[in-house]
PDB file of C-alpha atoms in Angstrom:
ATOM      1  CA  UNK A   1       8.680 -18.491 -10.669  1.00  0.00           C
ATOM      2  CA  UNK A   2       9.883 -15.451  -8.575  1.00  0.00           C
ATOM      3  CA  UNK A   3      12.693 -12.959 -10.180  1.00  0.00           C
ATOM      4  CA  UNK A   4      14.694 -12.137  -7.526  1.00  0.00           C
ATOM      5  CA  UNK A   5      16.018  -8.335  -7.789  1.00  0.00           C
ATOM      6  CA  UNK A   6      13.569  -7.081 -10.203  1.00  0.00           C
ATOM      7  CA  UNK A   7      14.464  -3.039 -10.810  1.00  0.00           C
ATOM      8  CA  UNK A   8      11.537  -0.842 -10.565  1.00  0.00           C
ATOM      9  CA  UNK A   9      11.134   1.513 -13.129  1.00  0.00           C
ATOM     10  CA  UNK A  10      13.210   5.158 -12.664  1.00  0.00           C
ATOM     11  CA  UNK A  11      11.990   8.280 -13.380  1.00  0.00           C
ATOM     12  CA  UNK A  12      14.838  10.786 -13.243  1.00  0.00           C
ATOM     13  CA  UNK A  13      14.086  14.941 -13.530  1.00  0.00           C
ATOM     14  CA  UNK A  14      15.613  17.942 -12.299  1.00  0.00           C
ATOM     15  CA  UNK A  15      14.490  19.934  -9.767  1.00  0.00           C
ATOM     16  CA  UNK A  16      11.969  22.396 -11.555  1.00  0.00           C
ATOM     17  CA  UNK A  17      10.966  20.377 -14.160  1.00  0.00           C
ATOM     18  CA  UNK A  18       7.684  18.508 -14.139  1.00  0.00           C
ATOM     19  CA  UNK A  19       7.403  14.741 -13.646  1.00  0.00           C
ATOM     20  CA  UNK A  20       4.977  12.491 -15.141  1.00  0.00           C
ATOM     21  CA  UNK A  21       4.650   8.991 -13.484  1.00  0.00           C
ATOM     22  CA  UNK A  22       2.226   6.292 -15.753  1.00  0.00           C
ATOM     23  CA  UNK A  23       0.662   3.427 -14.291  1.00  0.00           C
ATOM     24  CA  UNK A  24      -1.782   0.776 -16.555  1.00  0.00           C
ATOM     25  CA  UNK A  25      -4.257  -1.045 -14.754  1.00  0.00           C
ATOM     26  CA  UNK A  26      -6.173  -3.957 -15.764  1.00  0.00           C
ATOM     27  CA  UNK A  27      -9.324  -4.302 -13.994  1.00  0.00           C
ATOM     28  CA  UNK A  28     -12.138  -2.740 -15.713  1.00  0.00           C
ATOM     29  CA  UNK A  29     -14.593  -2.897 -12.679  1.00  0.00           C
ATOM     30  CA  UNK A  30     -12.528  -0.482 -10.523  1.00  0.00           C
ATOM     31  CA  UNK A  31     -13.762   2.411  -9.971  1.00  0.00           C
ATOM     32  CA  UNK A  32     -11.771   4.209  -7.811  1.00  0.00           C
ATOM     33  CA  UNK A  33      -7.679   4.905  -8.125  1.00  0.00           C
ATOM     34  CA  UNK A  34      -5.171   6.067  -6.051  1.00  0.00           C
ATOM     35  CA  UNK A  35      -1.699   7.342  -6.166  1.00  0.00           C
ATOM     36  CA  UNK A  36       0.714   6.611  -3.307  1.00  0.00           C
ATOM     37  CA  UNK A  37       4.451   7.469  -2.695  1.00  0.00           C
ATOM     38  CA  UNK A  38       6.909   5.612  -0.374  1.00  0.00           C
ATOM     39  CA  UNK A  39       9.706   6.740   1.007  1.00  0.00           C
ATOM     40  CA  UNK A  40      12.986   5.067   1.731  1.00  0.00           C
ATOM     41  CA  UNK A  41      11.953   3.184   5.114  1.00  0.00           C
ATOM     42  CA  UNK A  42       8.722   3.852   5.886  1.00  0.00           C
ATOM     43  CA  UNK A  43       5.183   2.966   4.637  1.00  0.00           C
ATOM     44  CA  UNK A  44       3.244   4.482   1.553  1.00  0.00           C
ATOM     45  CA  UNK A  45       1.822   7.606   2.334  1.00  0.00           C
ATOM     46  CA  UNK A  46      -1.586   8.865   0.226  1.00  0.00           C
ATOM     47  CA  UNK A  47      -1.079  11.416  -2.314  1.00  0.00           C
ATOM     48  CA  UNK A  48      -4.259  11.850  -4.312  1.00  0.00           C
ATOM     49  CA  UNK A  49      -7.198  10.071  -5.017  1.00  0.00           C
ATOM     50  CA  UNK A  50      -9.712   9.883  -8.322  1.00  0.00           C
ATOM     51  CA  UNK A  51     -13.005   8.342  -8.824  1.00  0.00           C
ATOM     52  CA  UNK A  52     -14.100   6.541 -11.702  1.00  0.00           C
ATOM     53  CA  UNK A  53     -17.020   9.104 -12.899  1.00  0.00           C
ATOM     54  CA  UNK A  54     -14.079  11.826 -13.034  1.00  0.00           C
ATOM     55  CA  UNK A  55     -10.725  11.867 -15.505  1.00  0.00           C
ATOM     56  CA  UNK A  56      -9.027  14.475 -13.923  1.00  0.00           C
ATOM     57  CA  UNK A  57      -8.137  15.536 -10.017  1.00  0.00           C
ATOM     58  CA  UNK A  58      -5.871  18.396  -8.928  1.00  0.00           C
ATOM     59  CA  UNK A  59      -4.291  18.807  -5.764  1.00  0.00           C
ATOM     60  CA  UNK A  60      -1.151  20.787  -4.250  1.00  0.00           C
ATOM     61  CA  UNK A  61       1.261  20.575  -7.090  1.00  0.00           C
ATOM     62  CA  UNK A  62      -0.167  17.078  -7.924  1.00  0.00           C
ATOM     63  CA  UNK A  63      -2.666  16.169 -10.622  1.00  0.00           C
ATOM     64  CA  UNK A  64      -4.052  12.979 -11.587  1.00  0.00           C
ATOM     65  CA  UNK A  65      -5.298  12.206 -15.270  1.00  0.00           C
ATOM     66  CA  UNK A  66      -7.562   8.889 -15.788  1.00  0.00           C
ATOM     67  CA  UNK A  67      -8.069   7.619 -19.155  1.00  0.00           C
ATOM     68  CA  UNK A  68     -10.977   4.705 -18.851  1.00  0.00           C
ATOM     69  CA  UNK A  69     -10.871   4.145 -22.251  1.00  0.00           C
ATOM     70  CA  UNK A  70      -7.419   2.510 -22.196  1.00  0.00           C
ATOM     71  CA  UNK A  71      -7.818   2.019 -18.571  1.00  0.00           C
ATOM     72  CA  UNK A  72      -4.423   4.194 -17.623  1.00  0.00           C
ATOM     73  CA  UNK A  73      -3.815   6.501 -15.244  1.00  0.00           C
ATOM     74  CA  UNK A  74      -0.773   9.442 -14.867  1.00  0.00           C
ATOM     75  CA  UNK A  75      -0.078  11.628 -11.965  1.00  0.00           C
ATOM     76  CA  UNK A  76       1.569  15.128 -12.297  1.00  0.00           C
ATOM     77  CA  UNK A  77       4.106  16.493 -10.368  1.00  0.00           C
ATOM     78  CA  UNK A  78       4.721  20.477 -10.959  1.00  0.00           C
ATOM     79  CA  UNK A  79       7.879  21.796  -9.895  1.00  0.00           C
ATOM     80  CA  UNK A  80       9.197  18.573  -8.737  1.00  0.00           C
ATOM     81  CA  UNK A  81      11.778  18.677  -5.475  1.00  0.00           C
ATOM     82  CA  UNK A  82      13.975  16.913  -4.351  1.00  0.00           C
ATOM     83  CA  UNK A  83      11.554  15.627  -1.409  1.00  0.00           C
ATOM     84  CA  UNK A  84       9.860  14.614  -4.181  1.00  0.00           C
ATOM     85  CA  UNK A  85      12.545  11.372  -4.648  1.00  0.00           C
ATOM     86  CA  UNK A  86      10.486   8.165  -3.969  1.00  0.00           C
ATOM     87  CA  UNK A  87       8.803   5.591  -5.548  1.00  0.00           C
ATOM     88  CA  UNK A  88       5.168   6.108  -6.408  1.00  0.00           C
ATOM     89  CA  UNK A  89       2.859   3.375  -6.389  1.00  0.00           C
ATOM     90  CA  UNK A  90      -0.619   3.459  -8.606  1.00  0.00           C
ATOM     91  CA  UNK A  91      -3.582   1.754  -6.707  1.00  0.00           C
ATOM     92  CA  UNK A  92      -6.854   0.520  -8.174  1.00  0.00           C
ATOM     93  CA  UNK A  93      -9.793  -1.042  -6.378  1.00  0.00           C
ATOM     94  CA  UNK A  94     -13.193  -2.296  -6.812  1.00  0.00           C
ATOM     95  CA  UNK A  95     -15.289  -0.461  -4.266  1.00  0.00           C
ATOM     96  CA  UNK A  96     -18.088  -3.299  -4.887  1.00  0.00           C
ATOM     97  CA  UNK A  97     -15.167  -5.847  -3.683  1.00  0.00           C
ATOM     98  CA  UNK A  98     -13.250  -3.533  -1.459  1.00  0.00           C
ATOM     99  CA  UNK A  99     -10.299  -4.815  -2.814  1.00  0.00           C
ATOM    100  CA  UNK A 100      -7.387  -2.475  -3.498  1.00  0.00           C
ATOM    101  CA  UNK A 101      -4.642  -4.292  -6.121  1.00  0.00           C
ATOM    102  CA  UNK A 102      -1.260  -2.095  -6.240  1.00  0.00           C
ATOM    103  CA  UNK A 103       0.715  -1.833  -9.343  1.00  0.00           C
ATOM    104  CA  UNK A 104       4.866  -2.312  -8.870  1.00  0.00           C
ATOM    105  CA  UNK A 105       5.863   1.020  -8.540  1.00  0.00           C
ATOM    106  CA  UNK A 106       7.652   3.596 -10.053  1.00  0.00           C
ATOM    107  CA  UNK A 107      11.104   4.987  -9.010  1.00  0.00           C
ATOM    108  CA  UNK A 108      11.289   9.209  -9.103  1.00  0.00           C
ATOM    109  CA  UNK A 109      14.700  10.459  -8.474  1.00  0.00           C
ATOM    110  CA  UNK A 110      15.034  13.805  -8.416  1.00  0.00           C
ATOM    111  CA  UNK A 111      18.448  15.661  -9.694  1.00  0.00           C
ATOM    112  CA  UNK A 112      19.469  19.008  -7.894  1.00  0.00           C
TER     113      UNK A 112
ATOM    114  CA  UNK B   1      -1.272  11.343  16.544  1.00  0.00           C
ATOM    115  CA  UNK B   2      -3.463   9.438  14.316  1.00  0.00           C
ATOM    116  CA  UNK B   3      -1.332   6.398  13.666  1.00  0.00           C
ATOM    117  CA  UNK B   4      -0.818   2.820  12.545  1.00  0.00           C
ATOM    118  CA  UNK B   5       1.680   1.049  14.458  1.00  0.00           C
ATOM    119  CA  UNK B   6       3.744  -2.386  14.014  1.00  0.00           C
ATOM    120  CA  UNK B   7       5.698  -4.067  15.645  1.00  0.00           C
ATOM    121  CA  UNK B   8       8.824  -4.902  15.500  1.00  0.00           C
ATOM    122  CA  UNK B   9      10.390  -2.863  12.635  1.00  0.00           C
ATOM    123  CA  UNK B  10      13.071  -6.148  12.623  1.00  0.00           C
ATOM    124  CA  UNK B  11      13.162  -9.767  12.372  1.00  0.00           C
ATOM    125  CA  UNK B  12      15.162 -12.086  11.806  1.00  0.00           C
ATOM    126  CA  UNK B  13      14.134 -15.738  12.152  1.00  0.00           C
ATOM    127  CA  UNK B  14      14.552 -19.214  11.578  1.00  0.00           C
ATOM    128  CA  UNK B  15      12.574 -21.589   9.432  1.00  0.00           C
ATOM    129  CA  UNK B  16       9.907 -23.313  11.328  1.00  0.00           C
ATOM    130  CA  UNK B  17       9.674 -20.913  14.596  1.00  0.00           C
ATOM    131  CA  UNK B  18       6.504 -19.058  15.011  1.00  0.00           C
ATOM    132  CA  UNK B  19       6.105 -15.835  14.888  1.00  0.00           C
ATOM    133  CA  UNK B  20       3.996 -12.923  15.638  1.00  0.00           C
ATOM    134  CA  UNK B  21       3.907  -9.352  13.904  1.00  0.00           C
ATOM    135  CA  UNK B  22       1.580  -6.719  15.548  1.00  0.00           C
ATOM    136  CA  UNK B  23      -0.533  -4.097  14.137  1.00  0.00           C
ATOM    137  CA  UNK B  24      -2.070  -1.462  15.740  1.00  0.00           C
ATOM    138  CA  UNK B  25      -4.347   1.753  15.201  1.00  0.00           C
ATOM    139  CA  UNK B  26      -5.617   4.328  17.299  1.00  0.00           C
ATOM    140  CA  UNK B  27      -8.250   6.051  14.521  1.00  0.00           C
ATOM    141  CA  UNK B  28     -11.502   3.230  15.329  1.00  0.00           C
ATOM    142  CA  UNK B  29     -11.502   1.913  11.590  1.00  0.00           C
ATOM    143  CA  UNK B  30     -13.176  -1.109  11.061  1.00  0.00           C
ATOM    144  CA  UNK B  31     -10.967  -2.092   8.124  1.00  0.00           C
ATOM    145  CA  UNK B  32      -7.398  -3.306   8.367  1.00  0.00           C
ATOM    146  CA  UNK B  33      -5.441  -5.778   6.344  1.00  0.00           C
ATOM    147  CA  UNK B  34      -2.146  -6.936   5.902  1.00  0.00           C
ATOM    148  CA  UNK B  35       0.338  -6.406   2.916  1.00  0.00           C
ATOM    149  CA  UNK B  36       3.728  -7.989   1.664  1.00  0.00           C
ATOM    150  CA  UNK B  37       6.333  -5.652  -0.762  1.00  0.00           C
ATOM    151  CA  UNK B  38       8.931  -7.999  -2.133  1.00  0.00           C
ATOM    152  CA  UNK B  39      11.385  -5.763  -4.707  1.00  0.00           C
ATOM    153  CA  UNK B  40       9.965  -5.088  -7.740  1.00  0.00           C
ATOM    154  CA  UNK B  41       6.698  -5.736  -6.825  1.00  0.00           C
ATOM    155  CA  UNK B  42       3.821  -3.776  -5.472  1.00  0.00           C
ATOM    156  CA  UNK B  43       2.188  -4.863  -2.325  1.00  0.00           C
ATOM    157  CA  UNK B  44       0.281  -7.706  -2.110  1.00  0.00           C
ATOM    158  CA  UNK B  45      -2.556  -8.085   0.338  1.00  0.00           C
ATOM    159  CA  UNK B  46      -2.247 -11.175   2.641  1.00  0.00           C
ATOM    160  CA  UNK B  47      -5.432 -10.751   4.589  1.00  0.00           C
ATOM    161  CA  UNK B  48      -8.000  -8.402   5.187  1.00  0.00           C
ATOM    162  CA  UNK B  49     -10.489  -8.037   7.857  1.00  0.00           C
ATOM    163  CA  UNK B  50     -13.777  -5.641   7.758  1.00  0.00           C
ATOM    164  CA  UNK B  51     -14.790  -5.735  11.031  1.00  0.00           C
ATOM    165  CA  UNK B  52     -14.233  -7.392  14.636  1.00  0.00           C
ATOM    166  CA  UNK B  53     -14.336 -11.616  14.220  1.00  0.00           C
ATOM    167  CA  UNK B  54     -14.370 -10.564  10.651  1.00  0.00           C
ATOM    168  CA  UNK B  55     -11.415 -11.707   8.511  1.00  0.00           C
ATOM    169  CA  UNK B  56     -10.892 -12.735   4.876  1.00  0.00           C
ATOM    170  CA  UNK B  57      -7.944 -13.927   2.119  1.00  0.00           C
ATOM    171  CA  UNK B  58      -5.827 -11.355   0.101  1.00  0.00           C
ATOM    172  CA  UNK B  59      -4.373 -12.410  -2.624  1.00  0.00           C
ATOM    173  CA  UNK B  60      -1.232 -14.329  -0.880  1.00  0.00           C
ATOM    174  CA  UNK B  61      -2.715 -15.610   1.912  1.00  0.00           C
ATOM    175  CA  UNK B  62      -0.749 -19.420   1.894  1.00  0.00           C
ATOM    176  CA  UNK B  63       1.194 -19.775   5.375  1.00  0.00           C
ATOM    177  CA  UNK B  64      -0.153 -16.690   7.144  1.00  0.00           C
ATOM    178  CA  UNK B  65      -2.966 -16.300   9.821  1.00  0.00           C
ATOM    179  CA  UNK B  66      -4.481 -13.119  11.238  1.00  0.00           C
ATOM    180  CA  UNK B  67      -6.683 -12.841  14.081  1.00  0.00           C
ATOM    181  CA  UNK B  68      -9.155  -9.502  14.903  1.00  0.00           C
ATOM    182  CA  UNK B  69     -10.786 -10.003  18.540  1.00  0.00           C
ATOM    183  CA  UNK B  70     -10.815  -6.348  18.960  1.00  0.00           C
ATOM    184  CA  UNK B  71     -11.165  -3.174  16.594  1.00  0.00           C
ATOM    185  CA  UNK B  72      -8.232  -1.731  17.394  1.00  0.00           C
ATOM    186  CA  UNK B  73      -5.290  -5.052  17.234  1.00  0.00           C
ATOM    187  CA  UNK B  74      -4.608  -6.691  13.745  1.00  0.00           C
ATOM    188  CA  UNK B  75      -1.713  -9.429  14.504  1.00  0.00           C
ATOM    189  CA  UNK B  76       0.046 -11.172  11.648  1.00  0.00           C
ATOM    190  CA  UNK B  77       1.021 -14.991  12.758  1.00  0.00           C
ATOM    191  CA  UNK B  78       3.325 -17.184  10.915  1.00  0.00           C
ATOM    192  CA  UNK B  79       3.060 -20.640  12.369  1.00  0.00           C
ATOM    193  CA  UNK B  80       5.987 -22.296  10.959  1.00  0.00           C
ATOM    194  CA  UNK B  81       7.856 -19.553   8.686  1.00  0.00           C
ATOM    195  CA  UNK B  82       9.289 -20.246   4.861  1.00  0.00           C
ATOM    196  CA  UNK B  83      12.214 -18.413   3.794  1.00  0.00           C
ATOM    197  CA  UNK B  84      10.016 -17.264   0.934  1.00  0.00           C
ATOM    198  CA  UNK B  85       8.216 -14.996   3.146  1.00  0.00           C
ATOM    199  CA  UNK B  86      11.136 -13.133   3.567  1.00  0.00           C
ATOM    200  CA  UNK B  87       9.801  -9.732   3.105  1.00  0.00           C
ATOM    201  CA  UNK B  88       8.526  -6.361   4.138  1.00  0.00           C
ATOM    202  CA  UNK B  89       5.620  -6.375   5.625  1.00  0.00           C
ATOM    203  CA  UNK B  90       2.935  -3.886   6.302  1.00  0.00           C
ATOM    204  CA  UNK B  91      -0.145  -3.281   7.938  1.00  0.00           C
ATOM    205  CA  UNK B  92      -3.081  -0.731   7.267  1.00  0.00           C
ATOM    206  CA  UNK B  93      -6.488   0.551   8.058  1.00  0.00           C
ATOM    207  CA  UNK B  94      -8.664   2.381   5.936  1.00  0.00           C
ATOM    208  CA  UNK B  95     -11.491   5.018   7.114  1.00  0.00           C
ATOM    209  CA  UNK B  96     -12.300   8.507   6.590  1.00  0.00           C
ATOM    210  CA  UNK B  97      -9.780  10.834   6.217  1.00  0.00           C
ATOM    211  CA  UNK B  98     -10.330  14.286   8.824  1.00  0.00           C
ATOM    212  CA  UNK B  99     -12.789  16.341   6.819  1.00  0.00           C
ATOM    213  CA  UNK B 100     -13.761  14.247   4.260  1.00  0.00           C
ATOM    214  CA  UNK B 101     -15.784  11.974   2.066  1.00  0.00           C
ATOM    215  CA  UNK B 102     -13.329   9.821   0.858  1.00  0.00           C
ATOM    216  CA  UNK B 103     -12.139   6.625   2.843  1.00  0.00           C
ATOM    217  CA  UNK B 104      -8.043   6.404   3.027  1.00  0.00           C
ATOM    218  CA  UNK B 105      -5.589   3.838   3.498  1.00  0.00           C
ATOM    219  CA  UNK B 106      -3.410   4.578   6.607  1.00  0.00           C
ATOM    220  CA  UNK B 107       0.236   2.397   6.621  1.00  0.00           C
ATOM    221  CA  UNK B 108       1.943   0.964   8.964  1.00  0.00           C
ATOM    222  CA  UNK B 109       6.091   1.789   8.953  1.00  0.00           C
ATOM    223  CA  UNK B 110       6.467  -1.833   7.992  1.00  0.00           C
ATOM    224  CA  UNK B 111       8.453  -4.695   9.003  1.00  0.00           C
ATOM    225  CA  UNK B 112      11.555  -6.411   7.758  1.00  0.00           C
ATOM    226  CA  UNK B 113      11.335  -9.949   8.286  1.00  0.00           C
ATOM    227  CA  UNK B 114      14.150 -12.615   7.229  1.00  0.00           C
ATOM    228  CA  UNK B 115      13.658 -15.841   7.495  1.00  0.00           C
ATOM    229  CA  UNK B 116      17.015 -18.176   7.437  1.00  0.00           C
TER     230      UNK B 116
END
């Protein structure tokens, strides 16, 4: 059945240091990943994307690595701040399906 | 503003009385679907729907309904609430993001609903 009051997973850093959030997925038909982050109250927000044909994607300050191979996937955070506290939520999806599966999250808190 | 918007933010109910959640978006996407966060958990999809008259299961569709008569309006019904579907609910349409190639997910703010 249901747990009730599962914990995500916490990430904690200091402001400055680089964060590394990992997320496993299991489908091996997806072929295209995403990385969102929620914060407290409001709705996930998009980060950074990747497609399947690529294993790495920069953005600003953000970077996300995809490994196929043992079908996992990391995103970067340089410099992390504390605006940076939130949890970050891997996303996979099947773009023959259209169907977008989300893994639990991860919880980034950010020390000053 | 680009937006996705639901309504209401709260809810508190009892079990058995039905209820309505509305969705909303202003961008013209074809796709919008529904999703359910329970702690510890990522979201779930309830339903989906590609297109106007076009709707289709998620993964946890038992004891929801959706209806899409226009583009633009994505309702969420529950016709006789659980208190198992307490949870946070939100809606989202996907289309091209300003400039791009890529399609993106656009979210809702959600809704807290409670069920007693």
């Amino acid at each position: 059945g249901e747990s009730v009051g599962l914990h995500l997973p916490t990430l904690s850093v200091q402001e400055g240091d680089n964060s590394i959030i990992n997320c496993a997925y299991s489908n091996s038909a997806s072929d295209y990943f995403i990385w969102y982050k929620q914060e407290s109250g409001k709705g996930p927000q998009f980060i950074i994307d990747i497609r399947s044909n690529m294993d790495k994607r920069q953005g600003q300050r953000v970077t996300v690595l995809l490994n196929k191979t043992v079908k996992h996937l990391s995103l970067q955070i340089a410099a992390t701040q504390p605006g940076d506290s939130a949890v970050y939520f891997c996303a996979e999806m099947d773009t023959g399906r259209r169907a977008l599966t989300f893994g639990s999250g991860t919880r980034l808190q950010v020390q000053p | 503003e680009a937006q996705v918007t639901q309504n209401p933010r709260y809810l508190i109910t009892v079990t058995g009385k039905k209820l309505t959640v509305t969705c909303s978006q202003n961008m013209n996407h074809e796709y919008m679907s529904w999703y359910r966060q329970d702690p510890g958990r990522g979201l779930r999809q309830i339903y989906y729907s590609m297109n106007v008259e076009v709707t289709d299961k998620g993964d946890v569709p038992e004891g929801y309904k959706v209806s899409r008569k226009e583009k633009r309006n994505f309702p969420l019904i529950l016709e006789s609430p659980s208190p198992n579907q307490t949870s946070l609910y939100f809606c989202a349409s996907k289309g091209l993001a300003a400039g791009t190639n890529n399609e993106k997910l656009f979210f809702g703010s959600g809704t807290q609903l409670s069920v007693l």
